[in-house]
PDB file of C-alpha atoms and ligand atoms in Angstrom:
ATOM      1  CA  MET A   1     -25.529 -14.027  18.347  1.00 97.00           C
ATOM      2  CA  ILE A   2     -23.853 -14.769  15.043  1.00 98.00           C
ATOM      3  CA  ARG A   3     -24.363 -11.859  12.642  1.00 98.00           C
ATOM      4  CA  GLU A   4     -24.220 -11.884   8.868  1.00 98.00           C
ATOM      5  CA  ILE A   5     -20.925 -10.812   7.299  1.00 98.00           C
ATOM      6  CA  ILE A   6     -21.333  -8.527   4.318  1.00 97.00           C
ATOM      7  CA  THR A   7     -19.150  -9.284   1.321  1.00 97.00           C
ATOM      8  CA  TYR A   8     -17.481  -7.370  -1.490  1.00 97.00           C
ATOM      9  CA  PRO A   9     -18.790  -5.548  -3.565  1.00 96.00           C
ATOM     10  CA  ASN A  10     -21.323  -4.388  -0.924  1.00 97.00           C
ATOM     11  CA  LYS A  11     -20.940  -0.577  -0.869  1.00 97.00           C
ATOM     12  CA  LEU A  12     -21.128  -0.414   2.920  1.00 98.00           C
ATOM     13  CA  LEU A  13     -17.576  -1.804   3.004  1.00 98.00           C
ATOM     14  CA  ARG A  14     -16.395   1.448   1.406  1.00 98.00           C
ATOM     15  CA  GLU A  15     -17.805   3.689   4.123  1.00 98.00           C
ATOM     16  CA  LYS A  16     -15.636   5.290   6.771  1.00 98.00           C
ATOM     17  CA  SER A  17     -16.630   4.303  10.304  1.00 98.00           C
ATOM     18  CA  VAL A  18     -17.141   6.817  13.112  1.00 98.00           C
ATOM     19  CA  ASP A  19     -15.789   6.930  16.654  1.00 98.00           C
ATOM     20  CA  VAL A  20     -17.681   5.275  19.494  1.00 98.00           C
ATOM     21  CA  GLU A  21     -18.728   7.633  22.293  1.00 98.00           C
ATOM     22  CA  LEU A  22     -20.802   5.371  24.506  1.00 98.00           C
ATOM     23  CA  PHE A  23     -19.129   2.356  26.103  1.00 98.00           C
ATOM     24  CA  ASP A  24     -22.451   0.799  26.958  1.00 98.00           C
ATOM     25  CA  GLU A  25     -24.407  -2.415  26.630  1.00 98.00           C
ATOM     26  CA  HIS A  26     -24.945  -1.828  22.907  1.00 98.00           C
ATOM     27  CA  LEU A  27     -21.161  -1.838  22.371  1.00 98.00           C
ATOM     28  CA  HIS A  28     -20.642  -4.890  24.586  1.00 98.00           C
ATOM     29  CA  THR A  29     -23.299  -6.856  22.688  1.00 98.00           C
ATOM     30  CA  LEU A  30     -21.694  -5.828  19.408  1.00 98.00           C
ATOM     31  CA  LEU A  31     -18.259  -7.022  20.623  1.00 98.00           C
ATOM     32  CA  ASP A  32     -19.658 -10.333  21.921  1.00 98.00           C
ATOM     33  CA  ASP A  33     -21.521 -10.898  18.651  1.00 98.00           C
ATOM     34  CA  MET A  34     -18.446 -10.014  16.604  1.00 98.00           C
ATOM     35  CA  TYR A  35     -16.414 -12.623  18.503  1.00 98.00           C
ATOM     36  CA  GLU A  36     -19.060 -15.313  17.930  1.00 98.00           C
ATOM     37  CA  THR A  37     -19.289 -14.350  14.269  1.00 98.00           C
ATOM     38  CA  MET A  38     -15.514 -14.360  13.731  1.00 98.00           C
ATOM     39  CA  ILE A  39     -15.230 -17.821  15.288  1.00 97.00           C
ATOM     40  CA  ALA A  40     -18.200 -19.171  13.301  1.00 97.00           C
ATOM     41  CA  TYR A  41     -16.695 -17.922  10.047  1.00 96.00           C
ATOM     42  CA  LYS A  42     -13.182 -19.121  11.055  1.00 95.00           C
ATOM     43  CA  GLY A  43     -11.543 -15.695  10.913  1.00 97.00           C
ATOM     44  CA  VAL A  44      -8.734 -14.136  12.948  1.00 97.00           C
ATOM     45  CA  GLY A  45     -10.119 -10.612  12.930  1.00 98.00           C
ATOM     46  CA  LEU A  46     -13.271  -8.648  12.232  1.00 98.00           C
ATOM     47  CA  ALA A  47     -14.227  -4.989  11.908  1.00 98.00           C
ATOM     48  CA  ALA A  48     -17.722  -3.779  12.871  1.00 98.00           C
ATOM     49  CA  ILE A  49     -18.411  -2.545   9.338  1.00 98.00           C
ATOM     50  CA  GLN A  50     -18.207  -6.176   8.180  1.00 98.00           C
ATOM     51  CA  VAL A  51     -21.393  -6.863  10.147  1.00 98.00           C
ATOM     52  CA  GLY A  52     -22.891  -3.620   8.865  1.00 98.00           C
ATOM     53  CA  ILE A  53     -22.109  -1.395  11.869  1.00 98.00           C
ATOM     54  CA  LYS A  54     -20.301   1.810  10.907  1.00 98.00           C
ATOM     55  CA  GLU A  55     -18.344   2.224  14.152  1.00 98.00           C
ATOM     56  CA  ASN A  56     -14.620   2.243  14.890  1.00 98.00           C
ATOM     57  CA  VAL A  57     -14.626  -1.177  16.513  1.00 99.00           C
ATOM     58  CA  LEU A  58     -12.467  -4.190  15.660  1.00 98.00           C
ATOM     59  CA  ILE A  59     -11.418  -7.476  17.165  1.00 98.00           C
ATOM     60  CA  ILE A  60      -8.320  -9.611  16.566  1.00 98.00           C
ATOM     61  CA  SER A  61      -7.703 -13.155  17.760  1.00 97.00           C
ATOM     62  CA  VAL A  62      -4.487 -14.844  16.738  1.00 94.00           C
ATOM     63  CA  PRO A  63      -4.739 -18.611  17.446  1.00 93.00           C
ATOM     64  CA  ASN A  64      -2.448 -19.870  20.245  1.00 92.00           C
ATOM     65  CA  GLU A  65      -0.191 -22.947  20.115  1.00 91.00           C
ATOM     66  CA  GLU A  66      -3.218 -25.227  20.625  1.00 93.00           C
ATOM     67  CA  ASP A  67      -4.906 -23.432  17.718  1.00 92.00           C
ATOM     68  CA  GLU A  68      -7.500 -21.991  20.089  1.00 94.00           C
ATOM     69  CA  GLN A  69      -8.922 -18.478  19.948  1.00 95.00           C
ATOM     70  CA  ASP A  70      -9.931 -17.679  23.520  1.00 94.00           C
ATOM     71  CA  LYS A  71     -12.344 -14.844  24.110  1.00 96.00           C
ATOM     72  CA  GLU A  72     -10.158 -13.659  27.024  1.00 94.00           C
ATOM     73  CA  SER A  73      -7.118 -13.196  24.811  1.00 94.00           C
ATOM     74  CA  THR A  74      -9.067 -11.619  21.957  1.00 98.00           C
ATOM     75  CA  ILE A  75      -8.097  -8.002  21.366  1.00 98.00           C
ATOM     76  CA  GLU A  76     -11.105  -5.673  21.450  1.00 98.00           C
ATOM     77  CA  ALA A  77     -10.199  -2.246  20.097  1.00 98.00           C
ATOM     78  CA  ILE A  78     -12.414   0.824  20.041  1.00 98.00           C
ATOM     79  CA  ASN A  79     -11.375   4.029  18.215  1.00 98.00           C
ATOM     80  CA  PRO A  80      -7.871   2.718  17.351  1.00 98.00           C
ATOM     81  CA  ILE A  81      -5.112   4.931  15.962  1.00 98.00           C
ATOM     82  CA  ILE A  82      -1.726   3.822  14.633  1.00 98.00           C
ATOM     83  CA  THR A  83       0.803   6.152  16.261  1.00 98.00           C
ATOM     84  CA  HIS A  84       3.945   4.612  14.804  1.00 98.00           C
ATOM     85  CA  LYS A  85       4.894   2.285  11.989  1.00 98.00           C
ATOM     86  CA  ASP A  86       8.165   1.124  10.490  1.00 98.00           C
ATOM     87  CA  GLY A  87       9.676  -1.630   8.381  1.00 98.00           C
ATOM     88  CA  LEU A  88       8.084  -3.673   5.618  1.00 98.00           C
ATOM     89  CA  GLN A  89       6.739  -7.217   5.398  1.00 98.00           C
ATOM     90  CA  LEU A  90       4.912  -9.322   2.846  1.00 97.00           C
ATOM     91  CA  PHE A  91       2.094 -11.551   4.003  1.00 96.00           C
ATOM     92  CA  VAL A  92      -0.604 -13.573   2.225  1.00 97.00           C
ATOM     93  CA  GLU A  93      -3.890 -12.159   3.466  1.00 97.00           C
ATOM     94  CA  GLY A  94      -7.513 -13.144   3.242  1.00 97.00           C
ATOM     95  CA  CYS A  95     -10.703 -11.447   4.391  1.00 98.00           C
ATOM     96  CA  LEU A  96     -14.092 -12.751   5.522  1.00 98.00           C
ATOM     97  CA  SER A  97     -15.679 -10.072   3.313  1.00 98.00           C
ATOM     98  CA  VAL A  98     -13.754 -11.331   0.268  1.00 97.00           C
ATOM     99  CA  PRO A  99     -14.314 -15.105   0.629  1.00 95.00           C
ATOM    100  CA  GLY A 100     -12.231 -17.605  -1.297  1.00 93.00           C
ATOM    101  CA  PHE A 101      -9.401 -15.228  -2.131  1.00 95.00           C
ATOM    102  CA  ASN A 102      -5.885 -14.820  -0.741  1.00 95.00           C
ATOM    103  CA  GLU A 103      -3.080 -12.607  -1.968  1.00 95.00           C
ATOM    104  CA  GLU A 104       0.231 -11.216  -0.808  1.00 95.00           C
ATOM    105  CA  VAL A 105       0.098  -7.679   0.619  1.00 95.00           C
ATOM    106  CA  LYS A 106       2.900  -5.322   1.672  1.00 96.00           C
ATOM    107  CA  ARG A 107       2.525  -3.694   5.096  1.00 97.00           C
ATOM    108  CA  ALA A 108       4.557  -2.167   7.921  1.00 98.00           C
ATOM    109  CA  GLU A 109       6.539  -4.730   9.936  1.00 98.00           C
ATOM    110  CA  HIS A 110       6.112  -3.038  13.295  1.00 98.00           C
ATOM    111  CA  ILE A 111       3.413  -0.728  14.626  1.00 98.00           C
ATOM    112  CA  VAL A 112       2.256   0.963  17.795  1.00 98.00           C
ATOM    113  CA  VAL A 113      -1.485   1.472  18.285  1.00 98.00           C
ATOM    114  CA  GLU A 114      -3.534   3.399  20.780  1.00 98.00           C
ATOM    115  CA  TYR A 115      -7.138   2.443  21.380  1.00 98.00           C
ATOM    116  CA  GLN A 116      -9.834   2.095  24.006  1.00 98.00           C
ATOM    117  CA  ASP A 117     -11.106  -1.161  25.491  1.00 98.00           C
ATOM    118  CA  ARG A 118     -14.815  -2.023  25.924  1.00 98.00           C
ATOM    119  CA  PHE A 119     -14.955   0.106  29.080  1.00 98.00           C
ATOM    120  CA  GLY A 120     -13.365   3.164  27.464  1.00 98.00           C
ATOM    121  CA  ASN A 121      -9.967   2.718  29.133  1.00 98.00           C
ATOM    122  CA  LYS A 122      -7.001   3.859  27.047  1.00 98.00           C
ATOM    123  CA  GLN A 123      -4.642   1.099  25.895  1.00 98.00           C
ATOM    124  CA  THR A 124      -1.394   0.979  23.948  1.00 98.00           C
ATOM    125  CA  MET A 125      -0.064  -2.036  22.083  1.00 98.00           C
ATOM    126  CA  GLU A 126       3.068  -2.775  20.125  1.00 98.00           C
ATOM    127  CA  ALA A 127       2.726  -5.361  17.382  1.00 98.00           C
ATOM    128  CA  ASP A 128       4.930  -6.954  14.775  1.00 97.00           C
ATOM    129  CA  GLU A 129       4.813  -9.805  12.266  1.00 95.00           C
ATOM    130  CA  PHE A 130       1.361 -11.403  11.893  1.00 96.00           C
ATOM    131  CA  LEU A 131      -0.255  -9.355  14.657  1.00 97.00           C
ATOM    132  CA  ALA A 132       0.867  -6.135  12.950  1.00 98.00           C
ATOM    133  CA  VAL A 133      -0.625  -7.405   9.679  1.00 98.00           C
ATOM    134  CA  ALA A 134      -3.944  -8.153  11.394  1.00 98.00           C
ATOM    135  CA  TRP A 135      -4.089  -4.685  13.000  1.00 98.00           C
ATOM    136  CA  GLN A 136      -3.377  -2.915   9.720  1.00 98.00           C
ATOM    137  CA  HIS A 137      -5.859  -5.098   7.805  1.00 98.00           C
ATOM    138  CA  GLU A 138      -8.698  -4.474  10.291  1.00 98.00           C
ATOM    139  CA  MET A 139      -7.969  -0.754  10.601  1.00 98.00           C
ATOM    140  CA  GLU A 140      -8.167  -0.453   6.831  1.00 98.00           C
ATOM    141  CA  HIS A 141     -11.781  -1.680   7.075  1.00 98.00           C
ATOM    142  CA  LEU A 142     -12.579   1.233   9.416  1.00 98.00           C
ATOM    143  CA  GLU A 143     -11.311   3.622   6.722  1.00 98.00           C
ATOM    144  CA  GLY A 144     -13.577   2.000   4.140  1.00 98.00           C
ATOM    145  CA  HIS A 145     -10.824   0.130   2.326  1.00 98.00           C
ATOM    146  CA  LEU A 146     -10.122  -3.514   1.499  1.00 98.00           C
ATOM    147  CA  PHE A 147      -6.820  -5.344   1.003  1.00 97.00           C
ATOM    148  CA  ILE A 148      -7.684  -6.063  -2.651  1.00 97.00           C
ATOM    149  CA  GLU A 149      -7.230  -2.336  -3.379  1.00 96.00           C
ATOM    150  CA  LYS A 150      -3.501  -2.887  -2.798  1.00 94.00           C
ATOM    151  CA  LEU A 151      -3.184  -5.370  -5.699  1.00 95.00           C
ATOM    152  CA  SER A 152      -1.475  -4.509  -8.960  1.00 95.00           C
ATOM    153  CA  LEU A 153      -3.817  -3.762 -11.877  1.00 96.00           C
ATOM    154  CA  ASN A 154      -3.236  -7.209 -13.432  1.00 95.00           C
ATOM    155  CA  LYS A 155      -3.788  -9.068 -10.189  1.00 95.00           C
ATOM    156  CA  ARG A 156      -6.896  -6.997  -9.505  1.00 96.00           C
ATOM    157  CA  LYS A 157      -8.365  -7.871 -12.912  1.00 96.00           C
ATOM    158  CA  LYS A 158      -7.648 -11.541 -12.357  1.00 95.00           C
ATOM    159  CA  PHE A 159      -9.252 -11.320  -8.923  1.00 96.00           C
ATOM    160  CA  GLU A 160     -12.458  -9.674 -10.230  1.00 96.00           C
ATOM    161  CA  LYS A 161     -12.876 -12.455 -12.799  1.00 95.00           C
ATOM    162  CA  GLU A 162     -12.229 -15.314 -10.367  1.00 94.00           C
ATOM    163  CA  TYR A 163     -14.286 -13.725  -7.604  1.00 96.00           C
ATOM    164  CA  LYS A 164     -17.375 -13.362  -9.805  1.00 94.00           C
ATOM    165  CA  LYS A 165     -17.097 -17.034 -10.720  1.00 93.00           C
ATOM    166  CA  PHE A 166     -16.565 -18.066  -7.099  1.00 92.00           C
ATOM    167  CA  MET A 167     -19.566 -16.085  -5.811  1.00 91.00           C
ATOM    168  CA  LYS A 168     -21.776 -17.587  -8.510  1.00 90.00           C
ATOM    169  CA  THR A 169     -20.917 -21.153  -7.497  1.00 87.00           C
ATOM    170  CA  LYS A 170     -21.517 -20.212  -3.855  1.00 79.00           C
ATOM    171  CA  LYS A 171     -25.066 -19.090  -4.600  1.00 70.00           C
ATOM    172  CA  LEU A 172     -26.059 -22.287  -6.409  1.00 61.00           C
TER     173      LEU A 172
HETATM  174 CO1   CO B 201     -10.951  -8.129   6.261  1.00 72.17          CO
END
């Protein structure tokens, strides 16, 4: 089922998510719905808080060479922790909760993450380049933060002005 994605400045996006303890049907439905929702909204990642669920759950699906985002190759991460990061990279990011806006963000170039899969099994993944960006972006959601908080004061002001305008035209 496609769920509704909440958008900035909804206050729920600022809340810190909590760890999942039960790897049950509720979690599996959430993950399946998040995948459907991400595809429907044409995203490459989604955190549970973006569909209003305050749990440490995220998915990432980087399109393959055929520009497909298979469910089988979609990363499903529960209770993720970054255990290592190094390097720096600049990447133009967007977010389904901040529609119509893209801006360059500075993040670690290489990371190692530990997380659990939908069955509670422990997993480790090394990521760099775009995949590392996606991990860091989605994990920021679980902490109650958005990529726009990383903008300089001037860029943030410009964003707030443009975003208000954009959201108004969307509602008409
Ligand atoms: Co986002």
